[in-house]
Short mmCIF file of C-alpha atoms in Angstrom, two decimals:
data_model
loop_
_atom_site.label_atom_id
_atom_site.label_comp_id
_atom_site.label_asym_id
_atom_site.label_seq_id
_atom_site.Cartn_x
_atom_site.Cartn_y
_atom_site.Cartn_z
CA MET A 698 -10.66 -62.12 -39.64
CA SER A 699 -11.39 -65.05 -41.95
CA ASN A 700 -14.88 -65.58 -43.37
CA LYS A 701 -15.22 -68.69 -41.22
CA SER A 702 -14.14 -66.86 -38.06
CA HIS A 703 -16.49 -63.95 -38.82
CA GLN A 704 -19.39 -66.32 -39.35
CA GLU A 705 -18.69 -68.12 -36.07
CA SER A 706 -18.57 -64.78 -34.23
CA LEU A 707 -21.77 -63.65 -35.91
CA GLU A 708 -23.52 -66.81 -34.73
CA LYS A 709 -22.27 -66.29 -31.16
CA TYR A 710 -23.35 -62.63 -31.30
CA ALA A 711 -26.84 -63.62 -32.41
CA GLU A 712 -27.05 -66.23 -29.66
CA ALA A 713 -26.04 -63.67 -27.00
CA ILE A 714 -28.58 -61.17 -28.36
CA VAL A 715 -31.36 -63.75 -28.12
CA LYS A 716 -30.38 -65.37 -24.80
CA VAL A 717 -28.92 -62.40 -22.85
CA GLY A 718 -30.26 -59.28 -24.55
CA LEU A 719 -33.84 -60.35 -25.25
CA ASN A 720 -34.02 -63.59 -23.24
CA ILE A 721 -36.78 -64.77 -25.58
CA ARG A 722 -39.24 -67.21 -24.06
CA THR A 723 -40.97 -70.13 -25.77
CA GLY A 724 -43.98 -68.93 -27.72
CA GLN A 725 -42.92 -65.27 -27.97
CA ARG A 726 -42.80 -63.47 -31.27
CA LEU A 727 -39.92 -61.15 -32.21
CA ILE A 728 -39.94 -58.06 -34.39
CA ILE A 729 -36.58 -56.69 -35.59
CA ASN A 730 -36.40 -53.01 -36.50
CA LEU A 731 -33.36 -51.81 -38.42
CA ALA A 732 -32.85 -48.12 -37.72
CA ALA A 733 -32.47 -46.61 -41.20
CA THR A 734 -29.21 -48.00 -42.54
CA ARG A 735 -27.89 -47.65 -46.08
CA GLY A 736 -27.73 -50.89 -48.03
CA VAL A 737 -29.42 -52.92 -45.29
CA PRO A 738 -30.31 -56.07 -47.25
CA HIS A 739 -26.68 -56.52 -48.31
CA GLN A 740 -24.94 -55.46 -45.10
CA PHE A 741 -27.11 -56.60 -42.23
CA ALA A 742 -29.09 -59.53 -43.57
CA PRO A 743 -26.51 -62.08 -42.29
CA LEU A 744 -26.92 -60.85 -38.69
CA VAL A 745 -30.71 -60.61 -38.97
CA ARG A 746 -30.90 -64.17 -40.26
CA GLU A 747 -28.63 -65.51 -37.51
CA VAL A 748 -30.79 -63.76 -34.90
CA ALA A 749 -33.87 -65.35 -36.46
CA LYS A 750 -32.23 -68.81 -36.31
CA ALA A 751 -31.20 -68.31 -32.68
CA ALA A 752 -34.68 -67.06 -31.77
CA TYR A 753 -36.41 -70.04 -33.35
CA ARG A 754 -33.98 -72.40 -31.57
CA VAL A 755 -35.12 -71.12 -28.16
CA GLY A 756 -38.79 -71.41 -29.07
CA ALA A 757 -39.78 -68.15 -30.75
CA ARG A 758 -43.11 -68.57 -32.53
CA TYR A 759 -42.54 -65.98 -35.27
CA VAL A 760 -39.79 -63.54 -36.32
CA ASP A 761 -40.52 -60.50 -38.49
CA VAL A 762 -38.27 -57.71 -39.81
CA ILE A 763 -38.78 -54.05 -40.70
CA TRP A 764 -36.02 -53.12 -43.15
CA GLY A 765 -34.89 -49.52 -43.54
CA ASP A 766 -32.87 -47.40 -45.96
CA GLU A 767 -31.22 -44.32 -44.52
CA GLU A 768 -30.61 -42.84 -47.99
CA MET A 769 -34.36 -42.23 -48.20
CA LEU A 770 -34.07 -39.82 -45.26
CA ARG A 771 -31.42 -37.76 -47.03
CA LEU A 772 -33.37 -37.72 -50.28
CA ARG A 773 -36.46 -36.50 -48.49
CA ALA A 774 -34.57 -33.74 -46.68
CA GLN A 775 -33.05 -32.62 -49.99
CA TYR A 776 -35.99 -32.84 -52.37
CA ALA A 777 -39.36 -33.08 -50.59
CA PRO A 778 -41.67 -30.01 -50.51
CA ARG A 779 -40.99 -27.84 -47.49
CA ASP A 780 -44.59 -28.07 -46.32
CA SER A 781 -44.55 -31.90 -46.33
CA PHE A 782 -42.46 -32.68 -43.28
CA ASP A 783 -45.44 -33.33 -41.05
CA GLU A 784 -46.28 -36.32 -43.28
CA TYR A 785 -45.55 -39.73 -41.78
CA SER A 786 -46.37 -43.33 -42.66
CA THR A 787 -47.39 -45.18 -39.50
CA TRP A 788 -47.64 -48.76 -40.75
CA GLN A 789 -44.26 -49.71 -39.23
CA ILE A 790 -45.21 -48.25 -35.85
CA ASP A 791 -48.56 -50.02 -36.01
CA ALA A 792 -46.76 -53.32 -36.64
CA VAL A 793 -44.42 -52.81 -33.68
CA MET A 794 -47.29 -51.80 -31.40
CA ARG A 795 -49.29 -54.91 -32.24
CA MET A 796 -46.31 -57.01 -31.13
CA VAL A 797 -45.77 -54.90 -28.00
CA GLU A 798 -49.41 -55.15 -26.98
CA LYS A 799 -49.18 -58.94 -27.14
CA GLY A 800 -46.08 -58.99 -24.89
CA ASP A 801 -43.68 -59.95 -27.67
CA ALA A 802 -40.01 -58.95 -28.01
CA LEU A 803 -38.45 -55.99 -29.85
CA LEU A 804 -34.89 -55.83 -31.22
CA SER A 805 -33.46 -52.65 -32.74
CA ILE A 806 -30.27 -52.83 -34.80
CA THR A 807 -28.32 -49.60 -35.32
CA GLY A 808 -25.37 -48.87 -37.58
CA SER A 809 -26.20 -45.76 -39.56
CA ASP A 810 -23.78 -43.24 -41.04
CA PRO A 811 -23.15 -40.52 -38.39
CA ASP A 812 -22.71 -37.93 -41.17
CA LEU A 813 -25.76 -39.00 -43.18
CA LEU A 814 -27.57 -35.66 -42.92
CA GLY A 815 -24.55 -33.42 -42.45
CA GLY A 816 -24.70 -30.12 -44.31
CA LEU A 817 -28.48 -30.12 -44.75
CA ASP A 818 -30.89 -27.42 -43.54
CA PRO A 819 -31.16 -27.70 -39.72
CA GLU A 820 -34.72 -26.32 -39.88
CA ILE A 821 -35.85 -29.17 -42.14
CA LEU A 822 -33.97 -31.76 -40.08
CA GLY A 823 -35.64 -30.44 -36.94
CA MET A 824 -39.10 -30.74 -38.52
CA MET A 825 -38.39 -34.28 -39.72
CA GLN A 826 -37.06 -35.39 -36.35
CA LYS A 827 -39.93 -33.84 -34.38
CA THR A 828 -42.54 -35.53 -36.60
CA HIS A 829 -40.78 -38.87 -36.18
CA LEU A 830 -40.61 -38.47 -32.40
CA GLN A 831 -44.28 -37.53 -32.20
CA GLN A 832 -45.34 -40.55 -34.23
CA PHE A 833 -42.92 -42.98 -32.56
CA SER A 834 -43.92 -41.87 -29.06
CA ARG A 835 -46.40 -44.77 -28.79
CA VAL A 836 -43.50 -47.21 -28.95
CA SER A 837 -41.13 -45.03 -26.90
CA GLU A 838 -43.59 -44.84 -24.01
CA LYS A 839 -43.92 -48.62 -23.89
CA VAL A 840 -40.15 -49.09 -24.04
CA SER A 841 -39.50 -46.47 -21.33
CA ALA A 842 -41.91 -48.38 -19.08
CA ASN A 843 -40.25 -51.76 -19.85
CA ALA A 844 -43.57 -53.12 -21.08
CA ILE A 845 -41.72 -55.88 -22.96
CA ASN A 846 -38.27 -57.40 -23.28
CA TRP A 847 -36.37 -55.18 -25.72
CA CYS A 848 -32.76 -54.75 -26.80
CA VAL A 849 -30.61 -52.42 -28.92
CA VAL A 850 -27.50 -53.74 -30.66
CA ALA A 851 -25.30 -52.59 -33.53
CA ALA A 852 -24.06 -53.89 -36.87
CA ALA A 853 -21.09 -52.55 -38.82
CA GLY A 854 -22.65 -50.37 -41.53
CA GLU A 855 -20.27 -49.17 -44.25
CA GLY A 856 -20.78 -45.45 -43.64
CA TRP A 857 -20.37 -45.90 -39.89
CA ALA A 858 -17.23 -48.02 -40.36
CA LYS A 859 -15.63 -45.40 -42.62
CA LYS A 860 -16.32 -42.72 -39.99
CA VAL A 861 -14.71 -44.76 -37.20
CA PHE A 862 -11.74 -45.95 -39.28
CA PRO A 863 -11.29 -43.34 -42.06
CA GLU A 864 -7.74 -44.46 -42.84
CA LEU A 865 -8.87 -47.91 -44.00
CA ALA A 866 -10.46 -49.10 -47.23
CA PRO A 867 -14.25 -49.60 -46.84
CA GLU A 868 -14.07 -53.40 -46.64
CA LYS A 869 -11.23 -53.33 -44.10
CA ALA A 870 -13.01 -50.64 -42.06
CA GLN A 871 -16.13 -52.79 -41.82
CA GLU A 872 -14.07 -55.82 -40.84
CA LYS A 873 -12.33 -53.85 -38.09
CA LEU A 874 -15.62 -52.43 -36.82
CA TRP A 875 -17.14 -55.92 -36.65
CA GLU A 876 -14.12 -57.01 -34.60
CA ALA A 877 -14.70 -54.06 -32.23
CA ILE A 878 -18.38 -54.99 -31.89
CA PHE A 879 -17.52 -58.62 -31.09
CA GLU A 880 -14.87 -57.57 -28.57
CA THR A 881 -17.01 -55.04 -26.68
CA THR A 882 -20.00 -57.39 -26.51
CA ARG A 883 -17.82 -60.18 -25.08
CA ILE A 884 -18.29 -62.42 -28.11
CA ASN A 885 -14.54 -63.10 -28.30
CA ARG A 886 -14.60 -64.68 -24.82
CA PRO A 887 -14.43 -68.51 -24.55
CA ASP A 888 -18.01 -68.54 -23.20
CA PRO A 889 -19.78 -65.25 -24.11
CA ILE A 890 -22.97 -66.12 -22.20
CA ALA A 891 -21.05 -66.85 -18.99
CA ALA A 892 -18.99 -63.67 -19.47
CA TRP A 893 -22.19 -61.66 -19.75
CA GLN A 894 -23.66 -63.25 -16.63
CA GLU A 895 -20.53 -62.32 -14.64
CA HIS A 896 -20.60 -58.76 -16.01
CA ILE A 897 -24.28 -58.34 -15.13
CA LEU A 898 -23.62 -59.45 -11.54
CA ASN A 899 -20.80 -56.89 -11.19
CA LEU A 900 -22.92 -54.02 -12.46
CA ARG A 901 -25.78 -55.13 -10.27
CA GLY A 902 -23.47 -54.86 -7.25
CA ARG A 903 -22.67 -51.22 -8.12
CA ALA A 904 -26.35 -50.43 -8.49
CA LYS A 905 -27.15 -52.09 -5.16
CA TYR A 906 -24.48 -49.99 -3.38
CA LEU A 907 -25.82 -46.72 -4.83
CA GLN A 908 -29.41 -47.74 -4.13
CA ALA A 909 -28.60 -48.20 -0.45
CA LYS A 910 -27.02 -44.72 -0.31
CA GLN A 911 -30.09 -42.86 -1.66
CA TYR A 912 -28.08 -39.70 -2.31
CA THR A 913 -30.15 -36.56 -2.68
CA ALA A 914 -27.84 -35.18 -5.39
CA LEU A 915 -24.61 -35.72 -7.31
CA HIS A 916 -21.94 -33.06 -7.84
CA TYR A 917 -19.68 -33.20 -10.91
CA SER A 918 -16.28 -31.50 -11.17
CA ALA A 919 -14.01 -31.52 -14.25
CA PRO A 920 -12.44 -29.01 -16.64
CA GLY A 921 -15.38 -27.02 -18.06
CA THR A 922 -17.83 -28.74 -15.70
CA ASP A 923 -19.22 -27.61 -12.35
CA PHE A 924 -22.62 -29.20 -12.04
CA THR A 925 -25.05 -30.37 -9.36
CA LEU A 926 -27.85 -32.76 -10.24
CA GLY A 927 -30.64 -33.62 -7.83
CA LEU A 928 -32.04 -37.13 -7.36
CA PRO A 929 -35.72 -37.43 -6.38
CA ASN A 930 -37.09 -39.48 -3.51
CA GLY A 931 -37.75 -43.03 -4.64
CA HIS A 932 -35.20 -43.06 -7.45
CA ILE A 933 -33.99 -46.53 -8.45
CA TRP A 934 -30.46 -47.32 -9.62
CA VAL A 935 -30.59 -49.77 -12.53
CA SER A 936 -27.84 -51.74 -14.24
CA ALA A 937 -27.53 -54.14 -17.16
CA GLN A 938 -30.53 -56.35 -16.52
CA SER A 939 -34.16 -55.30 -16.01
CA LEU A 940 -37.45 -57.07 -15.47
CA ALA A 941 -40.11 -56.33 -18.08
CA GLN A 942 -43.79 -56.05 -17.27
CA ASN A 943 -44.30 -59.29 -19.23
CA GLY A 944 -42.19 -61.02 -16.54
CA ILE A 945 -39.01 -61.52 -18.59
CA ALA A 946 -35.55 -60.41 -17.39
CA PHE A 947 -33.63 -58.79 -20.26
CA THR A 948 -30.55 -56.68 -21.03
CA ALA A 949 -31.62 -53.61 -22.99
CA ASN A 950 -28.26 -52.58 -24.45
CA MET A 951 -25.39 -54.65 -25.79
CA PRO A 952 -22.81 -53.43 -24.98
CA THR A 953 -23.59 -51.92 -21.58
CA GLU A 954 -21.23 -50.62 -18.90
CA GLU A 955 -23.54 -48.18 -17.13
CA VAL A 956 -25.35 -47.88 -13.83
CA PHE A 957 -28.15 -45.33 -14.17
CA THR A 958 -31.10 -43.69 -12.46
CA LEU A 959 -33.62 -40.86 -12.55
CA PRO A 960 -32.55 -37.23 -12.06
CA ASP A 961 -34.90 -34.68 -10.56
CA ARG A 962 -36.25 -32.64 -13.47
CA ASN A 963 -36.34 -29.52 -11.26
CA ARG A 964 -32.87 -29.72 -9.72
CA ALA A 965 -29.98 -29.30 -12.13
CA ASP A 966 -27.68 -26.31 -11.78
CA GLY A 967 -24.37 -25.32 -13.32
CA VAL A 968 -22.42 -26.00 -16.49
CA ILE A 969 -21.62 -29.35 -18.05
CA LYS A 970 -19.13 -29.88 -20.89
CA SER A 971 -19.34 -32.71 -23.40
CA THR A 972 -16.39 -35.06 -23.66
CA TYR A 973 -17.48 -36.95 -26.80
CA PRO A 974 -19.24 -35.79 -29.98
CA LEU A 975 -22.96 -36.51 -30.17
CA SER A 976 -24.37 -38.07 -33.35
CA TYR A 977 -27.99 -36.95 -33.49
CA GLY A 978 -30.38 -37.37 -36.39
CA GLY A 979 -27.58 -37.86 -38.92
CA THR A 980 -25.66 -34.78 -37.75
CA LEU A 981 -22.56 -34.59 -35.55
CA ILE A 982 -22.60 -32.14 -32.61
CA ASP A 983 -19.14 -31.56 -31.14
CA ASP A 984 -17.36 -29.69 -28.34
CA PHE A 985 -20.45 -28.34 -26.63
CA GLN A 986 -21.50 -26.97 -23.25
CA VAL A 987 -24.92 -26.95 -21.63
CA THR A 988 -25.96 -24.56 -18.85
CA PHE A 989 -28.74 -25.42 -16.38
CA GLU A 990 -30.69 -23.39 -13.86
CA LYS A 991 -33.31 -24.96 -11.57
CA GLY A 992 -33.43 -28.06 -13.75
CA ARG A 993 -33.90 -26.25 -17.06
CA ILE A 994 -31.42 -25.82 -19.91
CA THR A 995 -30.90 -22.09 -20.30
CA LYS A 996 -28.01 -22.03 -22.79
CA VAL A 997 -26.19 -24.29 -25.24
CA SER A 998 -23.04 -23.63 -27.24
CA ALA A 999 -21.12 -25.89 -29.62
CA GLN A 1000 -18.15 -25.66 -31.95
CA LYS A 1001 -20.03 -27.83 -34.44
CA GLY A 1002 -23.77 -28.48 -34.82
CA GLU A 1003 -24.97 -25.81 -32.38
CA SER A 1004 -28.16 -25.10 -34.34
CA VAL A 1005 -29.05 -28.81 -34.36
CA LEU A 1006 -28.40 -29.02 -30.61
CA GLN A 1007 -30.67 -26.02 -30.03
CA LYS A 1008 -33.39 -27.65 -32.17
CA LEU A 1009 -33.07 -30.78 -30.04
CA VAL A 1010 -33.53 -28.77 -26.83
CA ASP A 1011 -36.48 -26.87 -28.32
CA THR A 1012 -38.38 -30.03 -29.35
CA ASP A 1013 -40.73 -29.64 -26.38
CA GLU A 1014 -40.67 -28.43 -22.78
CA GLY A 1015 -39.35 -31.77 -21.54
CA SER A 1016 -36.36 -31.49 -23.88
CA HIS A 1017 -35.17 -28.55 -21.76
CA ARG A 1018 -34.70 -30.95 -18.84
CA LEU A 1019 -33.00 -34.25 -18.02
CA GLY A 1020 -34.37 -37.80 -17.90
CA GLU A 1021 -31.37 -39.98 -17.07
CA VAL A 1022 -28.06 -39.88 -15.23
CA ALA A 1023 -25.59 -42.72 -15.81
CA LEU A 1024 -22.22 -43.57 -14.30
CA VAL A 1025 -19.54 -45.35 -16.35
CA THR A 1026 -15.85 -45.74 -15.54
CA ALA A 1027 -13.36 -43.98 -17.79
CA SER A 1028 -11.52 -47.32 -18.09
CA SER A 1029 -14.51 -49.22 -19.47
CA PRO A 1030 -13.66 -51.70 -22.26
CA ILE A 1031 -15.07 -49.29 -24.83
CA ALA A 1032 -13.05 -46.35 -23.53
CA GLN A 1033 -9.92 -48.52 -23.53
CA ARG A 1034 -10.15 -48.94 -27.29
CA GLY A 1035 -8.98 -45.35 -27.57
CA HIS A 1036 -11.24 -44.18 -30.39
CA LEU A 1037 -14.70 -42.73 -30.85
CA PHE A 1038 -17.51 -44.84 -32.23
CA TYR A 1039 -19.71 -41.86 -33.26
CA ASN A 1040 -22.65 -43.97 -32.10
CA THR A 1041 -24.42 -43.27 -28.80
CA LEU A 1042 -24.96 -46.95 -27.99
CA TYR A 1043 -21.18 -47.34 -27.86
CA ASP A 1044 -19.85 -43.93 -26.82
CA GLU A 1045 -22.25 -43.68 -23.86
CA ASN A 1046 -20.62 -46.83 -22.51
CA ALA A 1047 -17.20 -45.20 -22.60
CA SER A 1048 -18.20 -42.30 -20.37
CA CYS A 1049 -20.53 -41.01 -17.69
CA HIS A 1050 -23.50 -39.42 -19.41
CA ILE A 1051 -26.82 -37.70 -18.94
CA ALA A 1052 -29.88 -37.68 -21.19
CA ILE A 1053 -31.93 -34.78 -22.42
CA GLY A 1054 -35.65 -35.51 -22.37
CA ARG A 1055 -37.82 -38.45 -21.39
CA ALA A 1056 -37.14 -40.37 -18.17
CA TYR A 1057 -37.54 -44.12 -17.84
CA ARG A 1058 -40.59 -44.81 -15.67
CA PHE A 1059 -38.94 -47.88 -14.14
CA THR A 1060 -36.22 -45.73 -12.52
CA LEU A 1061 -38.78 -44.36 -10.04
CA THR A 1062 -40.51 -46.47 -7.41
CA GLY A 1063 -44.03 -47.06 -8.72
CA GLY A 1064 -43.29 -44.91 -11.77
CA THR A 1065 -44.85 -47.22 -14.33
CA GLU A 1066 -48.24 -46.82 -12.64
CA LEU A 1067 -48.27 -43.00 -12.55
CA THR A 1068 -49.95 -40.59 -14.95
CA ASP A 1069 -47.71 -38.07 -16.73
CA GLU A 1070 -48.76 -35.40 -14.25
CA GLU A 1071 -48.04 -37.61 -11.24
CA PHE A 1072 -44.69 -38.66 -12.71
CA THR A 1073 -43.53 -35.07 -13.27
CA ALA A 1074 -44.75 -34.08 -9.81
CA ALA A 1075 -42.48 -36.79 -8.39
CA GLY A 1076 -39.47 -35.41 -10.30
CA GLY A 1077 -39.69 -37.49 -13.48
CA ASN A 1078 -39.53 -35.95 -16.95
CA VAL A 1079 -41.85 -36.42 -19.92
CA SER A 1080 -40.67 -35.62 -23.46
CA LEU A 1081 -40.67 -36.89 -27.03
CA ASN A 1082 -36.88 -37.05 -26.83
CA HIS A 1083 -34.41 -39.18 -24.96
CA VAL A 1084 -30.89 -38.26 -26.11
CA ASP A 1085 -27.77 -39.27 -24.17
CA PHE A 1086 -24.63 -37.16 -24.30
CA MET A 1087 -21.26 -37.96 -22.78
CA ILE A 1088 -19.69 -35.91 -20.00
CA GLY A 1089 -17.28 -38.27 -18.20
CA SER A 1090 -13.49 -38.36 -18.47
CA PRO A 1091 -10.36 -39.44 -16.55
CA THR A 1092 -10.36 -35.93 -15.01
CA MET A 1093 -13.90 -36.06 -13.59
CA ASP A 1094 -14.75 -36.34 -9.89
CA ILE A 1095 -18.29 -37.09 -8.68
CA ASP A 1096 -19.53 -36.71 -5.11
CA GLY A 1097 -22.75 -38.04 -3.63
CA ILE A 1098 -24.67 -35.54 -1.51
CA LYS A 1099 -26.30 -37.22 1.48
CA GLN A 1100 -29.61 -36.30 3.09
CA ASP A 1101 -27.81 -34.31 5.81
CA GLY A 1102 -25.89 -32.27 3.23
CA ALA A 1103 -22.57 -34.04 3.73
CA SER A 1104 -20.79 -35.38 0.65
CA GLU A 1105 -18.66 -38.43 -0.08
CA PRO A 1106 -16.72 -39.66 -3.11
CA VAL A 1107 -18.54 -41.72 -5.73
CA MET A 1108 -15.96 -41.41 -8.53
CA ARG A 1109 -12.44 -40.05 -8.61
CA LYS A 1110 -10.59 -39.37 -11.87
CA GLY A 1111 -13.28 -41.23 -13.73
CA GLU A 1112 -13.12 -44.43 -11.63
CA TRP A 1113 -15.23 -45.83 -8.80
CA ALA A 1114 -14.22 -44.40 -5.44
CA PHE A 1115 -15.81 -47.25 -3.46
CA LYS A 1116 -15.24 -50.98 -3.26
CA LEU A 1117 -17.94 -53.63 -3.18
#
């Protein structure tokens, strides 16, 4: 890709982020949070600046940026005193919260090295992650309730690019990863905005079909998987676009291929096998199984990263249960690329997935108005965590269990079993 072509795509990407992802309104402010990425000013500044331009063009009043450096996380894990991992600087969270409380927009840009913290002490990593989750919960709670228009996108960090395309030189790997990002976010289409509008309508149709069914449970069958997941009364199937409490329709993830809802925190039974590695907190967890009984995780096993997975589950009581169930076809554009991205934003859109931890309040009728106790009583889950892991494949069948106990196909061999 030539420099000119890359720049044109970057401008289109920024425009789609602002107009489709965030749908920024005149007079809104925007805060951009770069999730700890090595060499940020050099690597991601061009995208950040294009987003700022696009935001100002549609009437944004002010754009601010919180820059990060993932190398600082590794240095801390390696060299900081062992009794210091409950320390946390909250000025960044305070800045985000001030924007959130005023109804402004939040953009998160990911692109960190999946192996950043590989090989380090899992005990220390667990302490660091738990402290972060506890401190960041103020923002997480607002996001999970759709208080504002928010969006998560990716940029091609060098460490991430080398992980996805290890056979290529660093510069070529980044170039190829940028091309993948532009392709999967529809930026290479003649009219990316129109392509996104069409895609949103299609996903909305799937959500509408499932909403009308109001299944009481879903049953999953695949090699290594025999799993039944309950759905509570009043669950809401959601797709690409949501309505924030500030009245703005937005698309939270770019890319997105999922239709998702709320599982019943008390009704999950059986064994589920991962089909993609999970990159969590700078560590890769691979080839793992999770066993559930009456909604609770009772056992985990993994070929790689098992101790980190167990630390994730042990974060709090809610991390022993599920907060999201999402359906994605095995032939999604991201799956069709035929390689892993080692990034949950992308890999979750190549496969059906479920999430350990916190549920989104907006996936339950009236959920945003409930206390934590009322939400959990209705089947929702409260936790510091919300971590998606991928379970879908071309060998997976999913059945919807109706109120009378009868079942009907929802997916067969990883594809939709119903027509709109």
